[in-house]
Structure formats: structure tokens, C-alpha cells
Coordinates of C-alpha atoms in Angstrom, one line a residue:
X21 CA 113.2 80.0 98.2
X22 CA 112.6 83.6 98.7
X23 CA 116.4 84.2 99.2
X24 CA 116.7 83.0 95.7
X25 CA 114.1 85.3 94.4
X26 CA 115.8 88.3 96.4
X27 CA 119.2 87.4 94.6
X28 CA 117.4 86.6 91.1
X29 CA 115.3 90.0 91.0
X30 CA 118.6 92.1 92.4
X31 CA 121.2 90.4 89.3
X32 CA 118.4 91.4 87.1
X33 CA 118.6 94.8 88.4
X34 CA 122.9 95.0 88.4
X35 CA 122.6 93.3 85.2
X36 CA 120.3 95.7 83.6
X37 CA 122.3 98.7 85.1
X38 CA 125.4 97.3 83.9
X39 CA 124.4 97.1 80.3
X40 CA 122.7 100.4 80.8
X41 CA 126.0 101.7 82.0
X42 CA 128.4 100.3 79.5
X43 CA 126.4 101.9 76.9
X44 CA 126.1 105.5 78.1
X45 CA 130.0 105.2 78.7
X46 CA 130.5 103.9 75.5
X47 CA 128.5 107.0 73.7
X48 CA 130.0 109.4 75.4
X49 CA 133.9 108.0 74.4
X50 CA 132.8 106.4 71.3
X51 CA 130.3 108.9 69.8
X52 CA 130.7 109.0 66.6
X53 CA 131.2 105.0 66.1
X54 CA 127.8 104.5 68.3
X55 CA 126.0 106.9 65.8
X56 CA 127.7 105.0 62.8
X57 CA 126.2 101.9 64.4
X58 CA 122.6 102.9 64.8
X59 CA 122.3 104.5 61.3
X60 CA 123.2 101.2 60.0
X61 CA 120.8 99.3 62.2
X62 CA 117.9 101.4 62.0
X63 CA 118.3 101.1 58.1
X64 CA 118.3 97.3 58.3
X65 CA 115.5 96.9 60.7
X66 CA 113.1 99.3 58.4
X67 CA 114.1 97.6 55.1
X68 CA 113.0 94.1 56.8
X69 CA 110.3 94.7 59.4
X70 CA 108.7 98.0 58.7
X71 CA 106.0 96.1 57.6
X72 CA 105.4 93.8 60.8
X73 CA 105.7 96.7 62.8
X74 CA 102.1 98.5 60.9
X75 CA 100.4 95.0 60.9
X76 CA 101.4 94.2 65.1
X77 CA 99.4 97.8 65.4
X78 CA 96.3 96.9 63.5
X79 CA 96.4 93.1 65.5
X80 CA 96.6 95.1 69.2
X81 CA 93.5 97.3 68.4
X82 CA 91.5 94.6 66.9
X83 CA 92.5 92.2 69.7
X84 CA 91.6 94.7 72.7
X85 CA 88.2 96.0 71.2
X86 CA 87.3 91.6 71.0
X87 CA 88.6 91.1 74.9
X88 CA 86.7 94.6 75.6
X89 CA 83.4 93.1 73.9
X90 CA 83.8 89.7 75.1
X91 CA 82.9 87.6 78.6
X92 CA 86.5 88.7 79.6
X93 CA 86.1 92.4 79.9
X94 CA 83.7 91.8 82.9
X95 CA 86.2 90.6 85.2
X96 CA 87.6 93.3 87.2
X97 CA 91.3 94.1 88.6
X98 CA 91.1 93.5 92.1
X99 CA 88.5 93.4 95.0
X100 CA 88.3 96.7 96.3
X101 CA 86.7 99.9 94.5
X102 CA 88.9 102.1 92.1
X103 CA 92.0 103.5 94.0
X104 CA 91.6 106.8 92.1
X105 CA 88.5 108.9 90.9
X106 CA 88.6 108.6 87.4
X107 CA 90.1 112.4 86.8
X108 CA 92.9 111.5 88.8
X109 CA 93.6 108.1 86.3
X110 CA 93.1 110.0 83.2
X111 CA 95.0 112.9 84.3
X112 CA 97.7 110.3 85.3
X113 CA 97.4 107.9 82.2
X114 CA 97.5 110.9 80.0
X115 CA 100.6 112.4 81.4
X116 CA 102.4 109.4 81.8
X117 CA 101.4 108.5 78.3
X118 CA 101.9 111.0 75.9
X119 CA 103.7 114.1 77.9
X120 CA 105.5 116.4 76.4
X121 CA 105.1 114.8 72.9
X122 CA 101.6 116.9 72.1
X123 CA 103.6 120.2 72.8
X124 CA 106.5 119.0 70.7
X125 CA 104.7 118.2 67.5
X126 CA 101.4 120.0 68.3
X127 CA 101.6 122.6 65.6
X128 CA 104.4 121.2 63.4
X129 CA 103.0 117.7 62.7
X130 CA 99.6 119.0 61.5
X131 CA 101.8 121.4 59.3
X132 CA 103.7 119.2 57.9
X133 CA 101.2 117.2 57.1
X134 CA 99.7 119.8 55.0
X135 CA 102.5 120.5 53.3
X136 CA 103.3 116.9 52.1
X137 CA 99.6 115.0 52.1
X138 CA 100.6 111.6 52.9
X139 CA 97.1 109.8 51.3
X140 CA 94.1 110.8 49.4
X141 CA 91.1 110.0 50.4
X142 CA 88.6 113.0 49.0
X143 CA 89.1 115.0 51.8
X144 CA 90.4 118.7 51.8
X145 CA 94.4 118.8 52.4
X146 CA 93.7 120.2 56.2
X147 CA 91.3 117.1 57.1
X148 CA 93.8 114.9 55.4
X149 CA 96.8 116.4 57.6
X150 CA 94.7 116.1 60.9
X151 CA 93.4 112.2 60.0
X152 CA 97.3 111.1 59.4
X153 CA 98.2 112.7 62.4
X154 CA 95.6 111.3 64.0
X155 CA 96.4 108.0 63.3
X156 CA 100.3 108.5 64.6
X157 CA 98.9 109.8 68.1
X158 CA 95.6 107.6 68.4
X159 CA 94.3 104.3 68.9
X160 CA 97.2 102.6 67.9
X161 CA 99.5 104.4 70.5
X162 CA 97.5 103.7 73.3
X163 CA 96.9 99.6 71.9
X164 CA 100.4 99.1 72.6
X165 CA 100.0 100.4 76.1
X166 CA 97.3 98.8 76.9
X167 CA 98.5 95.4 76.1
X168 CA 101.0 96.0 78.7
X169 CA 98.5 97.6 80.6
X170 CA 96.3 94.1 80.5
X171 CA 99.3 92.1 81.3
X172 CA 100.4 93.2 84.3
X173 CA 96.5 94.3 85.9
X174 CA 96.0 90.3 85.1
X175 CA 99.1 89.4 86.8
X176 CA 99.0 91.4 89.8
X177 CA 95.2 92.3 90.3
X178 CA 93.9 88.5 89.5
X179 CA 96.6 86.4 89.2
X180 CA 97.9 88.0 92.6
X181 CA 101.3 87.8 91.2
X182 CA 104.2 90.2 91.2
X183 CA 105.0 93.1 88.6
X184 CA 107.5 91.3 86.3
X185 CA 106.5 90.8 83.1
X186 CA 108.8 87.7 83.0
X187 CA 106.8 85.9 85.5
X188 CA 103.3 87.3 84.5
X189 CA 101.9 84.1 82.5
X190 CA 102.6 80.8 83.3
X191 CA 104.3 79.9 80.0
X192 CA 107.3 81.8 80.7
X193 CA 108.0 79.6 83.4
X194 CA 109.0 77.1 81.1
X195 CA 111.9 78.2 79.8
X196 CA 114.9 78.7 82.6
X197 CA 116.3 82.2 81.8
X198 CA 112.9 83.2 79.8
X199 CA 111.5 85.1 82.6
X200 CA 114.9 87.1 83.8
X201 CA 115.4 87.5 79.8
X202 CA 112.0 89.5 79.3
X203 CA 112.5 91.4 82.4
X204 CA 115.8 92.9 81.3
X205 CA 114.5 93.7 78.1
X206 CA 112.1 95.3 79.5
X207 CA 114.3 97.6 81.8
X208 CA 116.2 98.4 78.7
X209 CA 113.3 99.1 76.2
X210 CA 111.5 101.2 79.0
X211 CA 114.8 103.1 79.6
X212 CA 115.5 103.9 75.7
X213 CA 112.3 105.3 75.3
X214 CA 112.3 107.2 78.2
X215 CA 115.5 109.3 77.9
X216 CA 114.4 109.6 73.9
X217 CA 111.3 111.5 75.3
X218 CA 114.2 113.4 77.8
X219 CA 116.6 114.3 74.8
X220 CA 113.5 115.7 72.8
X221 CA 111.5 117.2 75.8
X222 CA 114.7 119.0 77.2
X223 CA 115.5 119.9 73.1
X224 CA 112.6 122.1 73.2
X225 CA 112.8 123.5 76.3
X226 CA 116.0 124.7 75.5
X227 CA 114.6 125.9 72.2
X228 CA 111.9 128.1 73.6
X229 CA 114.2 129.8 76.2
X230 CA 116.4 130.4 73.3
X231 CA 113.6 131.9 71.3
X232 CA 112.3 133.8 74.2
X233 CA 115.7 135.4 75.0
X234 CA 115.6 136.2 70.8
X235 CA 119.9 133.8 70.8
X236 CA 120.1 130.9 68.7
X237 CA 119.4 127.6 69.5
X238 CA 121.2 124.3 70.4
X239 CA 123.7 125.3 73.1
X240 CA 124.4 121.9 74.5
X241 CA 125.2 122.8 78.0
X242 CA 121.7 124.6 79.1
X243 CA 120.5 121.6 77.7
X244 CA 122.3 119.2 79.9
X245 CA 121.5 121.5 82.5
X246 CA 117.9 121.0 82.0
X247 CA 118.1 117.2 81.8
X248 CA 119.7 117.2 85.6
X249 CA 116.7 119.5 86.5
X250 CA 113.9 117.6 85.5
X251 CA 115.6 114.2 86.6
X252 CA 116.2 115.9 90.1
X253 CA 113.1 117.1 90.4
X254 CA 111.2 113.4 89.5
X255 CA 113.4 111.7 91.9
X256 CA 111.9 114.1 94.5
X257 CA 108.3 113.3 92.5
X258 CA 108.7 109.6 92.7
X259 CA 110.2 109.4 96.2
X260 CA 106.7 110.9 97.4
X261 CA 105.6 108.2 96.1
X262 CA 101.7 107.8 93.6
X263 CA 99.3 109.8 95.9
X264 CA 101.3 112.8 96.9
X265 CA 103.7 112.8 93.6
X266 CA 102.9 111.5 90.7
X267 CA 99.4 112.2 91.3
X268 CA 99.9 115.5 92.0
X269 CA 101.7 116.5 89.0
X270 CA 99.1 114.9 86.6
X271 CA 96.4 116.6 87.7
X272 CA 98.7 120.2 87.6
X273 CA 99.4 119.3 84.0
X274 CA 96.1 118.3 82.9
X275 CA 94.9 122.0 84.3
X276 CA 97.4 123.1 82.4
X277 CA 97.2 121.9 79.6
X278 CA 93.6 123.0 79.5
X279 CA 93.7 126.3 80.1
X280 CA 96.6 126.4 77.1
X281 CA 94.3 124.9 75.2
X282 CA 91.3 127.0 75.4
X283 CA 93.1 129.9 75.3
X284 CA 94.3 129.0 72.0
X285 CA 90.7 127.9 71.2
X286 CA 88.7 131.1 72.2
X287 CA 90.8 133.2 69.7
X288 CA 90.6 131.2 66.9
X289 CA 88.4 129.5 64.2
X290 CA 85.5 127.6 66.5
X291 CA 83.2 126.5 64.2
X292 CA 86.5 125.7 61.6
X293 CA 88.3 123.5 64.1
X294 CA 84.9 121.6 65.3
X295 CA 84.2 121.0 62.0
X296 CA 88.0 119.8 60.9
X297 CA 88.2 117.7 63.9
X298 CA 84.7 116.0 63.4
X299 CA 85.5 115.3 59.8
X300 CA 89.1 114.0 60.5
X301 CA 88.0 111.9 63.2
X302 CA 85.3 110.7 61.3
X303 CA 87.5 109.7 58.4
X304 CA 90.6 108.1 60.6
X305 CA 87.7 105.9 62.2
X306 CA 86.4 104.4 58.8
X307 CA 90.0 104.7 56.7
X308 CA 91.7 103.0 60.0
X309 CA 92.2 99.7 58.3
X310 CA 93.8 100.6 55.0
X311 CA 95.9 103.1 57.3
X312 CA 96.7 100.6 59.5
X313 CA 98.8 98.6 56.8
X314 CA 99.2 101.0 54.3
X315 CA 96.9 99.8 51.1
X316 CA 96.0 101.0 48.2
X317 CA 95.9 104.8 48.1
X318 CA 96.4 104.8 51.7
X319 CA 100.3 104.2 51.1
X320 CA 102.4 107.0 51.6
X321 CA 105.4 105.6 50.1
X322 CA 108.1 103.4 52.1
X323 CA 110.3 106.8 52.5
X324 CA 106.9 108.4 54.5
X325 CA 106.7 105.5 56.4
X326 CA 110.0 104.8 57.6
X327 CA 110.2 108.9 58.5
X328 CA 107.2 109.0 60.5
X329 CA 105.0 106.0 61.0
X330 CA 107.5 103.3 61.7
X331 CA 109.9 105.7 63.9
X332 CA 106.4 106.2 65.7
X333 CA 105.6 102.6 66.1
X334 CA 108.6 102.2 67.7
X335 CA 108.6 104.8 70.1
X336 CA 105.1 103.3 70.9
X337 CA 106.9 100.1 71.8
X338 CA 109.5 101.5 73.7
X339 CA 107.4 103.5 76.4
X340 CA 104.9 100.6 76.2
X341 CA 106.4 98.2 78.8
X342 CA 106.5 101.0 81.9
X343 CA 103.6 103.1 80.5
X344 CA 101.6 100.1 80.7
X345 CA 102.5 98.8 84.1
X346 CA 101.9 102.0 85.2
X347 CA 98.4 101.9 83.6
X348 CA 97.6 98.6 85.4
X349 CA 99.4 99.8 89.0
X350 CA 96.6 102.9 88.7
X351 CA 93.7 101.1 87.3
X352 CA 93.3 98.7 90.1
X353 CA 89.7 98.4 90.8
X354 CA 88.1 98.8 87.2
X355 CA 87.4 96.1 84.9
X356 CA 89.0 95.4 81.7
X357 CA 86.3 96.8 79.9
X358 CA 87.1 100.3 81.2
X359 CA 90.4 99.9 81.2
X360 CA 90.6 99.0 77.7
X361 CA 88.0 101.2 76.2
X362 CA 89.0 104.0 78.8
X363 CA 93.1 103.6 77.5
X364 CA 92.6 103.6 74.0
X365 CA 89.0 106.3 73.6
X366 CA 89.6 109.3 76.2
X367 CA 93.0 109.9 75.7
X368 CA 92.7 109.2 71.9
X369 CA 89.6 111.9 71.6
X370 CA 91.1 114.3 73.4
X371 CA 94.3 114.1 71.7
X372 CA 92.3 114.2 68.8
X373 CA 90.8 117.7 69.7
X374 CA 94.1 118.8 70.8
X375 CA 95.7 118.7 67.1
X376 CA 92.3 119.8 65.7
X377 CA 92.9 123.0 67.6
X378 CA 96.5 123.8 66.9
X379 CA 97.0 122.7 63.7
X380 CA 93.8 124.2 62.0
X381 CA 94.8 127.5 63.9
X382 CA 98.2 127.2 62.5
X383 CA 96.3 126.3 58.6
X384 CA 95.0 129.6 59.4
X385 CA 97.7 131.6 59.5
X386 CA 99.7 130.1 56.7
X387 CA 96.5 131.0 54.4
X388 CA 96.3 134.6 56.0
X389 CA 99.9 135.1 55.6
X390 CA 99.6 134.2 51.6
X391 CA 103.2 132.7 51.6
X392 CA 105.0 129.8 54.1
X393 CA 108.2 130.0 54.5
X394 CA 108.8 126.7 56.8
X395 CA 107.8 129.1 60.0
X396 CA 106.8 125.8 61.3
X397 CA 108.9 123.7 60.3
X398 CA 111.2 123.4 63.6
X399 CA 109.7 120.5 65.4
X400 CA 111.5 122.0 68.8
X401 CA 110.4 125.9 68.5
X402 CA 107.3 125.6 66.2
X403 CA 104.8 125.7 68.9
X404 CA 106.5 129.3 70.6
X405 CA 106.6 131.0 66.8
X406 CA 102.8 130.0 66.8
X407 CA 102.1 131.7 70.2
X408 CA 103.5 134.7 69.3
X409 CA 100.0 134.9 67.0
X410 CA 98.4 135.5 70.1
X411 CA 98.1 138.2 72.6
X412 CA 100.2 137.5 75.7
X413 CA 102.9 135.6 73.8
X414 CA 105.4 135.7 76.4
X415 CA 104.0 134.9 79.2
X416 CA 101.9 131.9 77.3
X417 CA 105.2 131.0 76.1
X418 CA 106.7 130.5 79.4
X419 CA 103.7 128.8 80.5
X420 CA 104.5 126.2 77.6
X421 CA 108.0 126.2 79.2
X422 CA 106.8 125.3 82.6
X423 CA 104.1 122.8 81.1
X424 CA 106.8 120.9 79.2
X425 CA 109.2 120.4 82.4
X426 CA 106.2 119.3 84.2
X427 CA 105.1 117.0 81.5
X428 CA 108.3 115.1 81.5
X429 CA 108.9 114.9 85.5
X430 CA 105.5 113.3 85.0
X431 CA 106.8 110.7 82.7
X432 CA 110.2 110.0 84.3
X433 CA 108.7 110.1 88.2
X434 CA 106.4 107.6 86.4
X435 CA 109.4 105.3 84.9
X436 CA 111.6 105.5 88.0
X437 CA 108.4 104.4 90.3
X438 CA 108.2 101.3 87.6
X439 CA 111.2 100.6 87.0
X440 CA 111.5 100.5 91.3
X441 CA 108.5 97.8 91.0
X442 CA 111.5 96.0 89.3
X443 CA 113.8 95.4 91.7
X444 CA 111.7 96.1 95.1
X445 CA 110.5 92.2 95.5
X446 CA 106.5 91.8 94.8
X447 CA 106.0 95.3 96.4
X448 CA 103.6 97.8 95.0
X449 CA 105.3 100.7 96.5
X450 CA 109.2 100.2 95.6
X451 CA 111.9 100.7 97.9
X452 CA 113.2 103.9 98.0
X453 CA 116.7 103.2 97.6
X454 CA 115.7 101.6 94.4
X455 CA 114.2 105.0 93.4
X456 CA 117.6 106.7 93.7
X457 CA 119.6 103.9 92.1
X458 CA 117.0 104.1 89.0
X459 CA 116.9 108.5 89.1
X460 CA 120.5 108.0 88.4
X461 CA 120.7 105.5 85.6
X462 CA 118.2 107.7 83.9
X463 CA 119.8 110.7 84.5
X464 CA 123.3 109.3 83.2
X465 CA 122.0 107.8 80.0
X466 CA 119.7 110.6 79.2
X467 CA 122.8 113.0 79.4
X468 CA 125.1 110.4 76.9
X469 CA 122.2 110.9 74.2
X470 CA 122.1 114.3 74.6
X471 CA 125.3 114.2 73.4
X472 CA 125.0 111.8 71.1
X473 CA 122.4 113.9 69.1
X474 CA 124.7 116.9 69.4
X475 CA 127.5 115.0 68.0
X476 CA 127.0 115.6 64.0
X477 CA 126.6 119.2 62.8
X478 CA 123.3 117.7 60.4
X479 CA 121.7 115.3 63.2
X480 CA 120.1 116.5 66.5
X481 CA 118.8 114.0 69.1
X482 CA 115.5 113.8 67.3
X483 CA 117.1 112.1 64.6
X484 CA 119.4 110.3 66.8
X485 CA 116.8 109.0 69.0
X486 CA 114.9 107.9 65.8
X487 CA 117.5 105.9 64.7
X488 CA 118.1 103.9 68.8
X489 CA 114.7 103.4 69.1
X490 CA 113.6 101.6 65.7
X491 CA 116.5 99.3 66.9
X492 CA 115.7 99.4 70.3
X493 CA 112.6 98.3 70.4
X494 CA 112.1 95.8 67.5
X495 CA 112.8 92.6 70.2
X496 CA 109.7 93.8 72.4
X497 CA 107.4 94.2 69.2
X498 CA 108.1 89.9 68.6
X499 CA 107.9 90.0 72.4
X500 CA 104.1 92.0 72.0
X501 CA 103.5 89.4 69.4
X502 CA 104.0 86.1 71.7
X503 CA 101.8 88.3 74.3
X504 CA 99.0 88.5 72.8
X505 CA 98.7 84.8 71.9
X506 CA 99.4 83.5 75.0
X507 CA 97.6 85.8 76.9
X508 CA 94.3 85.1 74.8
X509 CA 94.6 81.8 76.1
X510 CA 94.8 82.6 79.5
X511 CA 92.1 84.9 79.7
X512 CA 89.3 82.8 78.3
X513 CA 90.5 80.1 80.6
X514 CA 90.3 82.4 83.4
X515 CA 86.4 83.4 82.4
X516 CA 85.3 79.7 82.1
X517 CA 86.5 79.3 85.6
X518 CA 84.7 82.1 86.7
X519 CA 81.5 81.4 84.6
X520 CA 81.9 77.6 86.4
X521 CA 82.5 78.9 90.0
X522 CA 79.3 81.5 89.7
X523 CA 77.2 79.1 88.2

């Protein structure tokens, strides 16, 4: 019996690697006709389920806060006391999480936002640019993760079960190839969204040393360059394994991060961005409903949506599988109370404040400079033309340079440790040679959509990885669906049996 679950676990991994494969060798002799392909397909899938994908978001939040109020959130993931001091798991959760996306659109999202108010509400324009952008980083994000997140702790931490999702509540059993089926498409779905995060990460990176040597840029090869760097160095991150790795690097990029952050905080508006991100926060909170599917003046048209909330959604989806089993590997320990409420309000609030401090710095100089020229309106070198505001530019901008590598190690170390999970049997710490096998396949697909996005002179791999992932990940969001049905089942049955037994 266990040589048949050996076999069955390794054909998943081949079979996943295979397809994996197939596709990156496909993009890189095919370009063009791949592109074609997911143009059409990512139009398709908006016109027809744009609209499931905005209520599935609403249903997650709704869903976690009831299981986080209810008998259920008192049961607790394991025996033993946290694994990590609760620093350590936010600074993890965080990075793992959101990573180099904050940086990315940290100044030109807020911007934007200004420029082209999505609702109206009452609010000034600024408040209305932070509360939409609020709403694309915040609760909702973190909902999808920590569905994933409950899942597997259940699975693994009470069920005593193994890391596959296909396996991870009873119903799947019932179906022959159900539980392989999942599993794949979960290796594929958590590989898409990774090397989209890789393609824009590295895209920046490339972007600031570009600006900071004062040459255009887009030069494909420094970027490919940069891609085998950071994959390198996570393989060396995720062979060290969670304590001295992963861990490691979280906390580095939470300090970071930090210090960045107040820097750009001391020398601006205080009293301006406190007051913006009180406001906006207070508004996303009591507008979150009509945001959440659109209603009413709270509709910014199906062109808005399909730009930026539904390409959002589906990135959500994509890095929910391995963010969240990462979520339950560290949380191990806690009850689903705090895990919950701990997923989707720290990282939330902070991100929150993040935005609030950018983007009402970069309100400020638009207003001071009288006239906006679309300074900001490079998502990949926005946040270095901002710095250069501020005293110390270059040196701040190379410590954005060095924060955005570290940020995605983070995630990838993260997805080649969970991906490892995979194929290592029912152990929590994967076989190494699984680690290599999975660096690799990451590293090979991230470079083929690299080139992919560099393959039209008017699309970049932003727009290219817009287009995979709204495809990509539209089988996981029915998948997300079927998940939280069955698992509400499961859980209140579980909390009767414990009410019985400690009666």
C-alpha cells in the first residue's frame, strides 16, 4: 500500500513537470501563437466569469470571519505550542504573501487611482484612490489564502493527514483520479503565479538598475540574468530548509521593509497620511460589500474591472494554493481563530499603512509640482522616480534593489519548500532532491515568460502575465468554491465531536 502511494505521489510529480515542461518549450518556440492563445482566453474568461470571480471574494471573507466567530475557531492546529514567535510568522506570512508586489505598485497604484477615481463615495479623490487600492491588496487577498491556509492546517494539524490538497477531505476520496487531479492543478496554478510574480519582480529590478545607471529600460538579457539569480539563490534558501532559510529572510525583509518605510514617513506629511489612511480604512471597511460585487455607484465599469480587479482576483487565486500551505505549515500551534483573524487583519492593516504612506507622499508631489506628466505612471520604475524626492536617493534606491531580490527569494524559497511537500511522501520537511528538481522547473518556466512578455513591442510581461493568469487560475476559483462547502461540513462535525468527547 505504501509502494502505491510512493508511485501515485511521484507520477503526480513527473506529470506535473511534464506539462510544466511542454509549456515553457512551447513558449519559447511558439511565442507569438502562445500569446495569440492567452489574449483570446483571458478575453473569454472575463466576458463570462468576471463576475463569479468578485462574488467567490466577498463569500471567502464572509465565510472565515463566521468559522473565526464560531465554536470552530477554538480548536487549535496541533498539540504542541506555536513553532514560531509570532514576529517570525508574520514576518514569514507577510513575505511569502505579498513580496515584491507592495514595492511594484506601492506608488503607482495609489497614483493611478487618483488619476482615474474608480467610485464615488463622498470622499476626497486621495481617500477614494487609497480605499480602491485598499480593497485590491486587503482582506480579500489574504481570504483566498487563508482558505488554503485552513485546509491544509485541518488536514495535517487535526486530521494528521498529509499535505495534498487532493487527499485533505474525505469527499475527494470518492472519486478515483479526483485527488491526483486537484493535486496537479495545484502544482500548476502555484507555479503560474509564482513565475508571474518572477517576470514582474525581476521587470523591476531590472528597471531600477536601468534608471540608476540613467540607460533605458527593458534589455531582456540582465533580466534573464536576474531571474537565474534569485532562483539560485532560493534553492540555496530552501535547501536550509524553514528555521535557517526561509525564516531568515523574512525577518531581513520585514527590517527592511521598515526602515524604507519610515524613512519615507519621517519626511513627509505625518498628520496627512494618518489622517488619509484612517479615513480610507474607515471607508473600505463599511463600503466593503458594495465593493465586493461592484453595486450601484461602487461600479467602476466592466473595462476597470477586468484591468485591475479581476486580473487581481486571479493572481490571488494563483499564489493561493502554496501561499496557503505555507501559512498552515508555519502556523502550527495556533488556533483557527488566530490564524484566520491573524491572516486576513495584520497583514491587511499594515499593508494598509504601507499605501497610505506612499501614495499620499506621492499626492503630494503631483500637487507641489502644479502639472503631472505620468512621472508615475511606470508600474516597474515608479517607486525609484519617487525616491529621488528624498535625500539619499541612491543609495535608498539600491536598498529598494536589494529589498525587491530579497522579497522574491522569499516567495520562491517559499514555493519550492511547498511544492517539495508535494512529492516528498507525508514529510514536513521535503526531500532535498525534490528541492532541486522543483528550483529548476521554476527557474525554466520563469525564464519562457520572460520571454514571452518581451515578445510584442506594445506588451511587457505584466501584461502577459495578466492575460496566463486570468486563465490560469479560473479552475482553482470552482475548485475554492467546492472547498468551502465541503469543508463547512467537516468542520462543524469535527467541533460536535469535540464538544461530545469534553463533555
Amino acid at each position: 500500500m505504501k509502494n502505491d502511494s510512493f508511485i501515485s505521489k511521484n507520477s503526480i510529480l513527473l506529470f506535473s513537470t511534464g506539462i510544466l515542461l511542454f509549456t515553457a518549450l512551447f513558449i519559447f518556440f511558439a511565442t507569438n501563437t502562445f500569446y495569440n492563445f492567452i489574449e483570446v482566453g483571458s478575453i473569454w474568461v472575463r466576458e463570462w466569469f468576471g463576475g463569479f470571480y468578485l462574488w467567490l471574494g466577498l463569500i471567502c471573507v464572509l465565510f472565515l470571519l463566521a468559522i473565526a466567530i464560531s465554536k470552530i475557531g477554538a480548536l487549535r492546529l496541533g498539540n504542541s505550542p506555536p513553532e514560531f514567535n509570532r514576529w517570525s510568522w508574520i514576518a514569514m506570512l507577510y513575505s511569502a504573501g505579498m513580496g515584491a508586489g507592495i514595492l511594484l505598485r506601492s506608488v503607482q497604484e495609489p497614483v493611478y487611482m487618483l488619476q482615474n477615481n474608480p467610485i464615488q463615495n463622498g470622499s476626497s479623490p486621495q481617500v477614494i484612490a487609497l480605499e480602491y487600492t485598499f480593497y485590491q491588496w486587503g482582506f480579500t487577498a489574504w481570504a483566498f489564502y487563508a482558505i488554503f491556509a485552513l485546509l491544509v492546517g485541518y488536514a495535517i494539524f487535526i486530521k494528521k493527514d498529509n499535505i495534498r490538497l487532493g487527499t485533505s477531505l474525505p469527499y475527494f476520496n470518492r472519486i478515483k483520479y479526483l485527488p491526483n487531479s486537484i493535486d496537479i492543478l495545484t502544482i500548476l496554478t502555484t507555479v503560474i503565479g509564482l513565475v508571474a510574480a518572477i517576470g514582474l519582480g525581476t521587470t523591476q529590478i531590472e528597471g531600477g538598475i536601468s534608471h540608476l545607471l540613467s540607460k533605458p529600460s527593458g534589455d531582456l538579457i540582465t533580466t534573464l540574468i536576474l531571474v537565474f539569480a534569485i532562483c539560485a539563490v532560493a534553492f540555496l534558501s530552501a535547501w536550509q530548509g524553514m528555521q535557517k532559510g526561509i525564516k531568515r529572510i523574512s525577518n531581513w525583509n520585514i527590517y527592511l521593509t521598515l526602515i524604507l518605510l519610515f524613512f519615507v514617513f519621517v519626511q513627509s506629511d505625518m498628520s496627512l497620511i494618518f489622517s488619509n489612511f484612517l479615513s480610507a480604512t474607515y471607508h473600505y471597511i463599511i463600503d466593503f460589500i458594495p465593493l465586493s460585487i461592484a453595486y450601484g455607484s461602487y461600479d467602476p465599469g466592466k473595462e476597470f474591472l477586468t484591468n485591475w480587479t479581476y486580473y487581481y482576483w486571479a493572481f490571488w487565486l494563483a499564489w493561493a494554493p502554496f501561499t496557503g500551505i505555507f501559512i498552515a505549515r508555519i502556523s502550527k500551534g495556533r488556533t483557527i481563530r488566530e490564524m484566520i483573524l491573524g491572516v486576513l487583519i495584520i497583514p491587511s492593516l499594515g499593508t494598509f499603512f504601507w499605501f497610505s504612506v506612499f501614495g499620499s507622499s506621492a499626492f503630494n508631489l503631483i500637487e507641489q509640482w502644479g502639472t503631472y506628466n505620468n512621472e508615475f505612471g511606470n508600474v516597474f520604475t515608479s517607486l525609484f522616480i519617487f525616491l529621488q524626492n528624498y535625500p539619499l536617493s541612491v543609495i535608498v534606491n539600491l536598498l529598494v534593489v536589494l529589498l525587491l531580490i530579497s522579497f522574491l527569494v522569499t516567495s520562491v524559497d517559499s514555493a519550492i519548500y511547498v511544492l517539495s511537500m508535494f512529492s516528498s511522501k507525508k514529510d514536513k520537511e521535503p526531500k532535498k532532491k525534490f528541492r532541486l528538481i522543483w528550483a529548476l522547473i521554476i527557474f525554466i518556466f520563469s525564464e519562457a515568460i520572460v520571454v514571452l512578455g518581451s515578445i510584442k513591442p506594445d506588451s511587457d510581461v505584466l501584461t502577459a502575465m495578466q492575460k496566463f493568469l486570468i486563465i490560469g487560475s479560473l479552475p482553482f476559483a470552482f475548485f475554492t468554491a467546492v472547498v468551502i462547502i465541503l469543508l463547512t461540513r467537516t468542520l462543524f462535525k469535527k467541533a460536535e465531536v469535540v464538544k461530545k468527547t469534553s463533555s
